[in-house]
Short mmCIF file of C-alpha atoms in Angstrom, two decimals:
data_model
loop_
_atom_site.label_atom_id
_atom_site.label_comp_id
_atom_site.label_asym_id
_atom_site.label_seq_id
_atom_site.Cartn_x
_atom_site.Cartn_y
_atom_site.Cartn_z
CA UNK A 1 1.58 6.27 48.66
CA UNK A 2 2.07 2.89 47.29
CA UNK A 3 5.30 1.82 45.68
CA UNK A 4 3.64 1.63 42.20
CA UNK A 5 2.34 5.21 42.52
CA UNK A 6 5.99 6.38 43.72
CA UNK A 7 7.32 4.57 40.60
CA UNK A 8 4.81 6.49 38.33
CA UNK A 9 6.04 9.74 40.12
CA UNK A 10 9.58 8.67 39.41
CA UNK A 11 8.87 8.28 35.75
CA UNK A 12 7.51 11.90 35.85
CA UNK A 13 10.56 13.20 37.50
CA UNK A 14 12.95 11.39 35.17
CA UNK A 15 11.23 12.49 31.96
CA UNK A 16 10.93 16.09 33.27
CA UNK A 17 14.65 16.27 33.69
CA UNK A 18 16.27 16.21 30.15
CA UNK A 19 19.83 15.94 31.58
CA UNK A 20 19.02 12.75 33.75
CA UNK A 21 17.13 11.23 30.58
CA UNK A 22 20.17 11.91 28.36
CA UNK A 23 22.82 10.45 30.87
CA UNK A 24 20.53 7.55 31.30
CA UNK A 25 20.59 6.84 27.51
CA UNK A 26 24.31 7.71 27.23
CA UNK A 27 25.12 5.15 30.16
CA UNK A 28 23.40 2.23 28.18
CA UNK A 29 25.92 2.71 25.44
CA UNK A 30 28.90 3.47 27.51
CA UNK A 31 28.35 0.43 29.71
CA UNK A 32 28.01 -1.81 26.60
CA UNK A 33 31.26 -0.56 25.28
CA UNK A 34 33.16 -1.03 28.72
CA UNK A 35 31.68 -4.35 29.19
CA UNK A 36 32.67 -5.51 25.89
CA UNK A 37 36.22 -4.55 26.35
CA UNK A 38 38.03 -7.87 27.56
CA UNK A 39 39.12 -7.54 31.21
CA UNK A 40 37.23 -4.33 32.02
CA UNK A 41 34.37 -4.46 34.12
CA UNK A 42 31.23 -2.16 35.06
CA UNK A 43 33.05 -1.49 38.22
CA UNK A 44 36.01 -0.05 36.42
CA UNK A 45 33.78 2.07 34.14
CA UNK A 46 31.97 3.42 37.17
CA UNK A 47 34.98 4.19 39.03
CA UNK A 48 36.85 5.79 36.07
CA UNK A 49 33.66 7.94 35.32
CA UNK A 50 32.85 8.84 39.17
CA UNK A 51 34.60 12.23 39.03
CA UNK A 52 32.02 13.25 36.34
CA UNK A 53 29.27 13.03 38.99
CA UNK A 54 30.82 16.19 40.72
CA UNK A 55 29.27 18.28 37.90
CA UNK A 56 25.84 16.64 37.60
CA UNK A 57 22.87 16.97 39.80
CA UNK A 58 21.99 13.99 42.06
CA UNK A 59 19.61 12.30 39.71
CA UNK A 60 21.62 12.49 36.52
CA UNK A 61 24.75 11.40 38.34
CA UNK A 62 23.13 8.41 40.13
CA UNK A 63 21.18 7.47 37.00
CA UNK A 64 24.33 7.54 34.60
CA UNK A 65 26.49 5.36 36.90
CA UNK A 66 23.64 3.01 37.88
CA UNK A 67 22.84 2.08 34.27
CA UNK A 68 26.38 1.78 33.31
CA UNK A 69 26.35 -1.04 35.93
CA UNK A 70 23.60 -2.68 34.22
CA UNK A 71 24.49 -2.39 30.62
CA UNK A 72 28.27 -3.29 31.56
CA UNK A 73 27.07 -6.57 32.89
CA UNK A 74 25.28 -7.09 29.65
CA UNK A 75 28.30 -5.87 27.53
CA UNK A 76 30.54 -8.51 28.94
CA UNK A 77 28.56 -11.18 26.96
CA UNK A 78 29.86 -9.66 23.85
CA UNK A 79 33.37 -10.34 24.46
CA UNK A 80 32.55 -13.78 25.89
CA UNK A 81 30.68 -14.70 22.72
CA UNK A 82 32.76 -13.15 20.06
CA UNK A 83 36.42 -13.23 21.59
CA UNK A 84 36.19 -16.25 23.72
CA UNK A 85 37.26 -13.74 26.60
CA UNK A 86 34.69 -12.81 29.27
CA UNK A 87 34.35 -9.13 29.33
CA UNK A 88 33.40 -9.47 32.94
CA UNK A 89 33.53 -12.36 35.34
CA UNK A 90 29.83 -12.64 35.23
CA UNK A 91 30.13 -13.62 31.65
CA UNK A 92 32.42 -16.60 32.13
CA UNK A 93 29.75 -19.10 31.93
CA UNK A 94 28.15 -17.40 28.92
CA UNK A 95 31.30 -18.29 27.12
CA UNK A 96 30.96 -21.99 27.31
CA UNK A 97 28.04 -21.99 24.71
CA UNK A 98 28.15 -18.43 23.30
CA UNK A 99 31.59 -18.75 21.46
CA UNK A 100 30.91 -22.18 20.12
CA UNK A 101 27.88 -20.93 18.42
CA UNK A 102 29.73 -17.79 17.08
CA UNK A 103 32.37 -20.18 15.70
CA UNK A 104 30.00 -22.05 13.62
CA UNK A 105 28.59 -19.16 11.83
CA UNK A 106 25.84 -17.94 14.37
CA UNK A 107 27.22 -14.82 16.16
CA UNK A 108 23.99 -12.79 15.80
CA UNK A 109 21.88 -15.45 17.18
CA UNK A 110 24.04 -15.98 20.27
CA UNK A 111 24.33 -12.11 20.83
CA UNK A 112 20.56 -11.75 20.45
CA UNK A 113 19.81 -14.61 22.87
CA UNK A 114 22.23 -13.00 25.46
CA UNK A 115 20.33 -9.61 24.91
CA UNK A 116 16.96 -11.03 25.37
CA UNK A 117 18.01 -13.02 28.53
CA UNK A 118 19.91 -10.12 29.96
CA UNK A 119 16.73 -7.73 29.53
CA UNK A 120 14.28 -10.46 30.98
CA UNK A 121 16.79 -11.06 34.03
CA UNK A 122 17.27 -7.30 34.56
CA UNK A 123 13.79 -6.56 34.55
CA UNK A 124 12.73 -9.25 36.95
CA UNK A 125 15.65 -8.07 39.32
CA UNK A 126 14.54 -4.52 39.12
CA UNK A 127 11.08 -5.57 40.11
CA UNK A 128 12.54 -7.26 43.12
CA UNK A 129 14.42 -4.16 44.03
CA UNK A 130 11.50 -1.82 43.94
CA UNK A 131 9.16 -3.76 45.95
CA UNK A 132 11.68 -5.57 48.16
CA UNK A 133 13.67 -2.50 49.13
CA UNK A 134 10.41 -0.61 50.05
CA UNK A 135 9.38 -3.54 52.32
CA UNK A 136 12.58 -3.91 54.04
CA UNK A 137 12.91 -0.17 54.68
CA UNK A 138 9.89 -0.15 56.73
CA UNK A 139 11.53 -2.66 59.21
CA UNK A 140 15.12 -1.19 59.32
CA UNK A 141 13.84 2.54 60.04
CA UNK A 142 13.93 1.54 63.63
CA UNK A 143 17.42 0.15 63.73
CA UNK A 144 19.95 1.90 66.13
CA UNK A 145 23.94 1.87 66.39
CA UNK A 146 23.74 -1.56 67.82
CA UNK A 147 21.85 -3.28 65.06
CA UNK A 148 24.06 -1.50 62.49
CA UNK A 149 27.12 -2.62 64.01
CA UNK A 150 25.88 -6.04 63.87
CA UNK A 151 25.02 -5.89 60.35
CA UNK A 152 28.29 -4.37 59.47
CA UNK A 153 30.21 -7.12 61.38
CA UNK A 154 28.08 -9.73 59.42
CA UNK A 155 28.84 -8.21 56.15
CA UNK A 156 32.54 -8.15 56.90
CA UNK A 157 32.55 -11.72 57.89
CA UNK A 158 30.18 -12.84 55.04
CA UNK A 159 32.22 -10.99 52.38
CA UNK A 160 35.32 -12.04 53.63
CA UNK A 161 34.77 -15.67 53.69
CA UNK A 162 32.67 -15.86 50.46
CA UNK A 163 34.38 -13.36 48.01
CA UNK A 164 37.44 -15.53 46.51
CA UNK A 165 38.61 -18.95 46.60
CA UNK A 166 40.36 -18.85 49.86
CA UNK A 167 38.56 -17.95 53.21
CA UNK A 168 42.00 -16.98 54.71
CA UNK A 169 42.82 -14.68 51.87
CA UNK A 170 39.25 -13.27 51.60
CA UNK A 171 39.32 -12.33 55.45
CA UNK A 172 42.95 -10.89 55.13
CA UNK A 173 41.72 -8.57 52.13
CA UNK A 174 38.78 -7.46 54.28
CA UNK A 175 41.14 -6.72 57.13
CA UNK A 176 43.36 -4.73 54.77
CA UNK A 177 40.52 -2.71 53.49
CA UNK A 178 39.51 -1.76 57.10
CA UNK A 179 43.06 -0.86 58.06
CA UNK A 180 43.30 1.50 55.04
CA UNK A 181 39.98 2.98 56.06
CA UNK A 182 41.31 3.89 59.56
CA UNK A 183 43.85 6.21 57.85
CA UNK A 184 42.70 9.80 58.95
CA UNK A 185 41.19 11.63 61.98
CA UNK A 186 39.57 9.72 64.71
CA UNK A 187 35.91 10.37 64.38
CA UNK A 188 35.29 10.71 68.10
CA UNK A 189 38.72 12.13 69.48
CA UNK A 190 39.69 14.00 66.44
CA UNK A 191 43.14 12.80 66.80
CA UNK A 192 45.09 11.62 63.69
CA UNK A 193 45.64 7.80 63.05
CA UNK A 194 48.04 6.33 60.57
CA UNK A 195 48.89 9.61 58.88
CA UNK A 196 52.73 9.31 59.64
CA UNK A 197 52.84 12.99 60.24
CA UNK A 198 51.56 13.82 56.89
CA UNK A 199 48.92 16.63 56.72
CA UNK A 200 47.67 15.57 53.45
CA UNK A 201 46.47 12.04 54.93
CA UNK A 202 44.40 13.68 57.80
CA UNK A 203 41.34 13.46 55.64
CA UNK A 204 42.10 9.72 54.71
CA UNK A 205 42.46 8.07 51.43
CA UNK A 206 40.12 9.51 48.95
CA UNK A 207 37.57 7.05 47.53
CA UNK A 208 37.86 8.07 43.95
CA UNK A 209 41.50 7.43 43.18
CA UNK A 210 41.50 4.25 45.48
CA UNK A 211 38.79 2.82 43.28
CA UNK A 212 40.35 3.80 40.07
CA UNK A 213 43.55 2.10 41.20
CA UNK A 214 42.08 -1.11 42.39
CA UNK A 215 39.75 -1.66 39.43
CA UNK A 216 41.21 0.24 36.61
CA UNK A 217 44.86 0.68 36.84
CA UNK A 218 45.40 -3.04 38.03
CA UNK A 219 43.39 -4.42 35.24
CA UNK A 220 45.40 -2.33 32.61
CA UNK A 221 48.66 -3.91 34.00
CA UNK A 222 47.24 -7.40 33.66
CA UNK A 223 46.15 -6.71 30.10
CA UNK A 224 49.49 -5.27 29.21
CA UNK A 225 51.10 -8.67 30.20
CA UNK A 226 48.86 -10.52 27.76
CA UNK A 227 50.97 -10.60 24.77
CA UNK A 228 48.64 -12.67 22.40
CA UNK A 229 45.07 -11.55 21.25
CA UNK A 230 42.21 -13.90 21.41
CA UNK A 231 40.78 -15.03 18.33
CA UNK A 232 37.69 -12.99 17.09
CA UNK A 233 34.62 -14.02 15.14
CA UNK A 234 33.76 -11.62 12.34
CA UNK A 235 30.38 -10.58 13.62
CA UNK A 236 29.66 -8.21 10.63
CA UNK A 237 26.09 -7.71 9.56
CA UNK A 238 26.93 -8.09 5.86
CA UNK A 239 27.53 -11.84 5.88
CA UNK A 240 24.92 -13.45 7.96
CA UNK A 241 24.45 -17.08 8.09
CA UNK A 242 21.08 -18.14 6.87
CA UNK A 243 20.30 -19.70 10.32
CA UNK A 244 21.80 -16.85 12.10
CA UNK A 245 18.74 -15.31 13.66
CA UNK A 246 16.76 -15.78 16.90
CA UNK A 247 12.96 -16.89 16.27
CA UNK A 248 10.06 -15.76 18.47
CA UNK A 249 9.41 -19.44 19.12
CA UNK A 250 12.81 -19.94 20.53
CA UNK A 251 12.25 -16.90 22.90
CA UNK A 252 8.91 -18.21 24.06
CA UNK A 253 10.55 -21.67 24.66
CA UNK A 254 13.09 -19.99 26.83
CA UNK A 255 10.70 -18.01 29.14
CA UNK A 256 10.53 -20.69 31.89
CA UNK A 257 14.06 -21.12 31.91
CA UNK A 258 14.96 -17.35 32.07
CA UNK A 259 12.42 -16.88 34.88
CA UNK A 260 13.85 -19.58 36.84
CA UNK A 261 17.37 -18.31 36.33
CA UNK A 262 16.13 -14.64 36.93
CA UNK A 263 14.82 -15.84 40.47
CA UNK A 264 18.13 -17.49 41.25
CA UNK A 265 20.05 -14.56 40.20
CA UNK A 266 17.79 -12.15 42.41
CA UNK A 267 18.19 -14.40 45.55
CA UNK A 268 21.88 -14.48 45.11
CA UNK A 269 22.22 -10.68 44.44
CA UNK A 270 20.68 -9.90 47.82
CA UNK A 271 23.31 -11.79 49.57
CA UNK A 272 26.31 -9.41 50.15
CA UNK A 273 29.62 -10.61 48.49
CA UNK A 274 28.03 -13.33 46.23
CA UNK A 275 27.30 -11.34 42.97
CA UNK A 276 26.90 -12.19 39.44
CA UNK A 277 29.93 -14.43 38.83
CA UNK A 278 28.43 -16.69 41.31
CA UNK A 279 24.82 -16.49 39.95
CA UNK A 280 25.74 -17.28 36.37
CA UNK A 281 27.50 -20.52 37.20
CA UNK A 282 24.89 -21.50 39.64
CA UNK A 283 22.01 -20.91 37.04
CA UNK A 284 24.14 -22.60 34.29
CA UNK A 285 24.73 -25.52 36.34
CA UNK A 286 21.25 -26.05 37.56
CA UNK A 287 19.55 -25.58 33.97
CA UNK A 288 22.16 -28.18 32.53
CA UNK A 289 21.11 -30.50 35.21
CA UNK A 290 17.57 -30.03 34.34
CA UNK A 291 18.05 -30.36 30.46
CA UNK A 292 17.30 -33.27 28.42
CA UNK A 293 19.99 -32.64 26.10
CA UNK A 294 22.71 -31.91 28.59
CA UNK A 295 25.38 -33.65 26.51
CA UNK A 296 24.94 -30.87 23.98
CA UNK A 297 25.79 -28.17 26.42
CA UNK A 298 29.12 -26.64 25.64
CA UNK A 299 28.81 -27.14 22.06
CA UNK A 300 26.64 -23.95 21.40
CA UNK A 301 22.97 -24.39 22.48
CA UNK A 302 20.99 -21.10 23.25
CA UNK A 303 19.81 -22.42 26.60
CA UNK A 304 23.35 -22.28 27.84
CA UNK A 305 23.44 -18.63 26.90
CA UNK A 306 19.98 -17.61 28.22
CA UNK A 307 20.46 -19.08 31.70
CA UNK A 308 23.71 -17.41 32.88
CA UNK A 309 22.79 -14.26 31.21
CA UNK A 310 19.44 -14.03 32.90
CA UNK A 311 21.02 -14.80 36.30
CA UNK A 312 23.87 -12.48 36.12
CA UNK A 313 21.79 -9.64 34.99
CA UNK A 314 19.08 -10.26 37.72
CA UNK A 315 21.65 -9.55 40.46
CA UNK A 316 21.77 -6.07 39.36
CA UNK A 317 18.77 -4.79 41.10
CA UNK A 318 18.77 -6.97 44.24
CA UNK A 319 22.30 -6.16 45.02
CA UNK A 320 21.23 -2.65 45.73
CA UNK A 321 18.76 -3.64 48.38
CA UNK A 322 21.48 -4.02 51.26
CA UNK A 323 22.84 -0.70 50.09
CA UNK A 324 19.58 1.32 49.90
CA UNK A 325 17.93 -0.20 53.05
CA UNK A 326 21.04 -0.72 55.34
CA UNK A 327 23.89 1.19 53.87
CA UNK A 328 25.83 -2.21 53.17
CA UNK A 329 27.01 -2.56 49.50
CA UNK A 330 26.10 -5.83 48.22
CA UNK A 331 28.53 -5.94 45.48
CA UNK A 332 31.48 -4.02 44.09
CA UNK A 333 29.11 -1.84 41.89
CA UNK A 334 27.07 -0.85 44.90
CA UNK A 335 30.13 -0.10 46.75
CA UNK A 336 31.36 2.39 44.12
CA UNK A 337 27.76 3.94 44.00
CA UNK A 338 28.15 4.82 47.68
CA UNK A 339 30.75 7.38 46.39
CA UNK A 340 28.02 9.10 44.26
CA UNK A 341 25.63 9.19 47.19
CA UNK A 342 28.31 10.75 49.46
CA UNK A 343 29.37 13.26 46.75
CA UNK A 344 25.84 14.78 46.74
CA UNK A 345 25.48 14.56 50.52
CA UNK A 346 22.97 11.62 50.63
CA UNK A 347 23.18 9.22 53.44
CA UNK A 348 22.23 5.66 52.29
CA UNK A 349 20.06 3.65 54.47
CA UNK A 350 16.32 3.36 55.35
CA UNK A 351 15.75 7.24 55.63
CA UNK A 352 16.28 7.21 51.81
CA UNK A 353 12.63 6.16 51.68
CA UNK A 354 11.36 8.77 54.07
CA UNK A 355 9.15 11.75 52.31
CA UNK A 356 10.58 14.08 55.09
CA UNK A 357 14.12 13.51 54.15
CA UNK A 358 14.78 16.43 51.77
CA UNK A 359 17.68 17.00 49.24
CA UNK A 360 18.58 20.55 47.86
CA UNK A 361 20.39 20.89 44.62
CA UNK A 362 22.95 23.48 43.60
CA UNK A 363 20.28 25.24 41.52
CA UNK A 364 17.89 25.57 44.48
CA UNK A 365 15.56 22.88 43.48
CA UNK A 366 14.42 20.45 46.45
CA UNK A 367 12.71 17.14 46.58
CA UNK A 368 12.42 14.15 48.93
CA UNK A 369 15.09 11.36 48.96
CA UNK A 370 12.15 8.96 48.33
CA UNK A 371 11.32 10.79 45.16
CA UNK A 372 15.04 10.64 43.83
CA UNK A 373 15.14 6.78 44.74
CA UNK A 374 12.03 6.09 42.64
CA UNK A 375 13.34 8.30 39.80
CA UNK A 376 16.50 6.19 39.99
CA UNK A 377 14.37 2.97 39.64
CA UNK A 378 12.64 4.54 36.81
CA UNK A 379 15.95 5.51 35.10
CA UNK A 380 16.99 1.79 35.71
CA UNK A 381 13.79 0.46 33.73
CA UNK A 382 14.57 3.02 30.95
CA UNK A 383 18.21 1.96 30.73
CA UNK A 384 17.35 -1.84 30.54
CA UNK A 385 15.18 -0.93 27.53
CA UNK A 386 17.90 1.17 26.06
CA UNK A 387 20.70 -1.29 26.15
CA UNK A 388 18.30 -3.97 25.16
CA UNK A 389 17.52 -2.10 21.97
CA UNK A 390 21.13 -1.10 21.24
CA UNK A 391 22.42 -4.58 22.01
CA UNK A 392 19.82 -6.49 19.88
CA UNK A 393 20.41 -4.48 16.88
CA UNK A 394 24.00 -3.11 17.24
CA UNK A 395 25.78 -5.75 19.43
CA UNK A 396 27.57 -7.27 16.49
CA UNK A 397 28.68 -4.18 15.24
CA UNK A 398 30.11 -2.84 18.58
CA UNK A 399 32.01 -6.13 18.94
CA UNK A 400 33.50 -5.92 15.46
CA UNK A 401 34.55 -2.24 16.01
CA UNK A 402 36.11 -3.10 19.46
CA UNK A 403 38.11 -5.92 17.74
CA UNK A 404 39.53 -3.66 15.28
CA UNK A 405 41.14 -1.35 17.89
CA UNK A 406 44.63 -2.34 18.72
CA UNK A 407 45.14 -2.97 22.47
CA UNK A 408 48.47 -1.13 22.17
CA UNK A 409 46.37 2.04 21.61
CA UNK A 410 43.43 1.22 23.62
CA UNK A 411 44.73 0.51 27.03
CA UNK A 412 47.26 3.33 27.15
CA UNK A 413 44.21 5.71 26.30
CA UNK A 414 42.25 4.19 29.24
CA UNK A 415 45.25 4.38 31.46
CA UNK A 416 45.67 8.19 30.76
CA UNK A 417 41.93 8.71 31.24
CA UNK A 418 42.11 7.03 34.61
CA UNK A 419 44.93 9.30 35.74
CA UNK A 420 43.01 12.37 34.56
CA UNK A 421 40.01 11.03 36.45
CA UNK A 422 42.05 10.57 39.76
CA UNK A 423 43.39 14.09 39.37
CA UNK A 424 40.12 15.63 38.57
CA UNK A 425 38.30 14.71 41.81
CA UNK A 426 40.31 17.28 43.96
CA UNK A 427 42.65 18.58 41.45
CA UNK A 428 45.58 16.90 43.48
CA UNK A 429 48.68 15.00 42.58
CA UNK A 430 48.46 13.02 45.65
CA UNK A 431 45.31 11.48 44.30
CA UNK A 432 47.06 10.38 41.31
CA UNK A 433 49.79 8.81 43.57
CA UNK A 434 47.08 6.99 45.34
CA UNK A 435 45.67 5.58 42.20
CA UNK A 436 48.99 4.27 41.10
CA UNK A 437 49.85 2.96 44.57
CA UNK A 438 46.48 1.06 44.71
CA UNK A 439 46.82 0.03 41.15
CA UNK A 440 50.03 -2.03 42.37
CA UNK A 441 48.08 -3.21 45.42
CA UNK A 442 45.25 -4.32 43.24
CA UNK A 443 47.62 -6.11 40.70
CA UNK A 444 49.42 -8.12 43.49
CA UNK A 445 46.09 -8.96 45.11
CA UNK A 446 44.78 -10.45 41.83
CA UNK A 447 48.10 -12.29 41.20
CA UNK A 448 48.21 -13.72 44.60
CA UNK A 449 44.58 -14.68 44.94
CA UNK A 450 43.42 -12.08 47.25
CA UNK A 451 40.09 -10.42 46.86
CA UNK A 452 40.02 -6.86 45.56
CA UNK A 453 36.06 -6.89 45.86
CA UNK A 454 36.31 -7.76 49.54
CA UNK A 455 39.13 -5.09 50.06
CA UNK A 456 37.00 -2.34 48.56
CA UNK A 457 33.79 -3.16 50.29
CA UNK A 458 35.64 -3.33 53.53
CA UNK A 459 37.29 -0.06 53.01
CA UNK A 460 33.69 1.40 52.41
CA UNK A 461 32.02 -0.20 55.53
CA UNK A 462 35.03 0.33 58.18
CA UNK A 463 34.16 3.91 59.07
CA UNK A 464 30.40 3.54 59.38
CA UNK A 465 31.03 0.28 61.46
CA UNK A 466 33.42 1.80 63.74
CA UNK A 467 31.02 4.65 64.30
CA UNK A 468 28.17 2.43 65.12
CA UNK A 469 30.34 0.39 67.53
CA UNK A 470 31.68 3.39 69.41
CA UNK A 471 27.98 4.98 69.59
CA UNK A 472 26.41 1.65 70.71
CA UNK A 473 29.09 1.44 73.66
CA UNK A 474 28.56 5.08 74.66
CA UNK A 475 24.79 4.58 74.77
CA UNK A 476 24.94 1.41 76.82
CA UNK A 477 25.55 0.33 80.39
CA UNK A 478 26.26 -3.29 79.30
CA UNK A 479 29.37 -2.82 77.45
CA UNK A 480 29.99 -5.26 74.58
CA UNK A 481 27.15 -7.52 75.95
CA UNK A 482 24.55 -5.14 74.38
CA UNK A 483 25.35 -6.78 70.99
CA UNK A 484 24.18 -10.17 72.24
CA UNK A 485 21.36 -9.02 74.26
CA UNK A 486 19.70 -7.27 71.49
CA UNK A 487 17.70 -9.94 69.53
CA UNK A 488 18.07 -8.32 66.00
CA UNK A 489 21.91 -7.76 66.72
CA UNK A 490 22.29 -11.17 68.06
CA UNK A 491 20.47 -12.51 65.10
CA UNK A 492 22.75 -10.76 62.51
CA UNK A 493 25.82 -12.05 64.45
CA UNK A 494 24.47 -15.56 64.52
CA UNK A 495 23.61 -15.34 60.63
CA UNK A 496 27.21 -14.38 59.88
CA UNK A 497 28.74 -17.13 62.09
CA UNK A 498 26.43 -19.74 60.27
CA UNK A 499 27.82 -18.49 56.88
CA UNK A 500 31.26 -18.90 57.95
CA UNK A 501 30.72 -22.47 59.28
CA UNK A 502 29.03 -23.45 55.99
CA UNK A 503 31.71 -21.90 53.94
CA UNK A 504 34.37 -23.94 55.95
CA UNK A 505 32.32 -27.21 55.29
CA UNK A 506 32.15 -26.71 51.64
CA UNK A 507 35.74 -25.80 51.26
CA UNK A 508 36.76 -28.89 53.37
CA UNK A 509 34.59 -31.16 51.09
CA UNK A 510 35.87 -29.64 47.99
CA UNK A 511 39.45 -30.21 49.04
CA UNK A 512 38.54 -33.81 49.81
CA UNK A 513 36.96 -34.33 46.49
CA UNK A 514 40.11 -33.03 44.74
CA UNK A 515 42.47 -35.23 47.00
CA UNK A 516 40.19 -38.33 46.05
CA UNK A 517 40.45 -37.27 42.30
#
């Protein structure tokens, strides 16, 4: 079957499951709200709601959290435009033109520009995901332990060197994540490692509380430190500026810009570790360079909103390609989604696209993993339309409502919810302690310039990387040389080395420019 036929079947599977459809639509709203809360990200929302997937079927659970990741990226633009505080790092560039436009009495025009651009970019990225993942999976099905170890090692090196401002701190964050992942029982010899004689640690650190601690608890502590509250633009629907609307002619004029930015975002999304925050600034800078009115950028032009929003939302789909085809998360959202796959016993990788790989639900229903993945793609397309509709007509109202909730009530409530979510995963007080511990770790990493995203992705990848390494050595008579003799494995290792060298060169050039300035 072709990808298009599979996608049609995926729509049929989605619409025949009322629970999956309901949670897809609910996720569109939940993601917008979390994204619009200053400081909280889509990753934090997914981590906090991850325990809910224990009680849902595979498709409703995956669709719910996947669409939250999409709508959460868009929701960050609401905080950036109205509060001059990026709801997510991906919305930092949007703030430069979005908030000035809102301040001069055009918040709805700014928000609707962000909505249209986000939906456009997200659809482009989703199309790249659907057809790109299927094409790549046909080549990765033949990969063995040797190739997978090389891929994991390349991902470690690339993510450690790219994520964050410092290569040294990025690499150290990656190593720390790998060390935490080693806690538990050795996968080959079944002997305890780094458990300090504690029986509770034989199963290792639980993924859910670790994610909640790093992404949610640490952010709540940072928000609690901020005594002041950002200025808020009244985006009420009752008093609209006479020019506070987005015309069809303006949208049509923005299409080439949005398409270029979406392609940039899609390409960046396929590269592990870069993500939305890089894509938004790359697109903003490129479109500003091309613009004839570049001196007006930063004062409130719609092009300055459309470019970063198209790019950062286009990252959403392609960032899933490394996860679905190789088992390597291309972003923090993808790393969190691995937890959902594992909860339902689904192994990520090229076999996901096999029609012979069957999944049996608790109710006794069964379907192939290929059908599940295309139903998830269909849920993504429906979710984009849903958050686009909610954002276009209700974005100002959502922003105004959030602005009226005092932070002294909001963040303690989120903290209690995070603690409850940590406990509910395994009904364990130890998990609550893990969440609090890694909340402190995440807070210290943020304050000292280390990379929590690199830490989490390394934690997720370390175990399969170790397993692939040891399997490759057991199957080989050449020892470690097998990683250099296999052309595919050698190519991935070379690619990782090239990325590190380029990163070092760019860092040194930046340091020289700063010294000269």
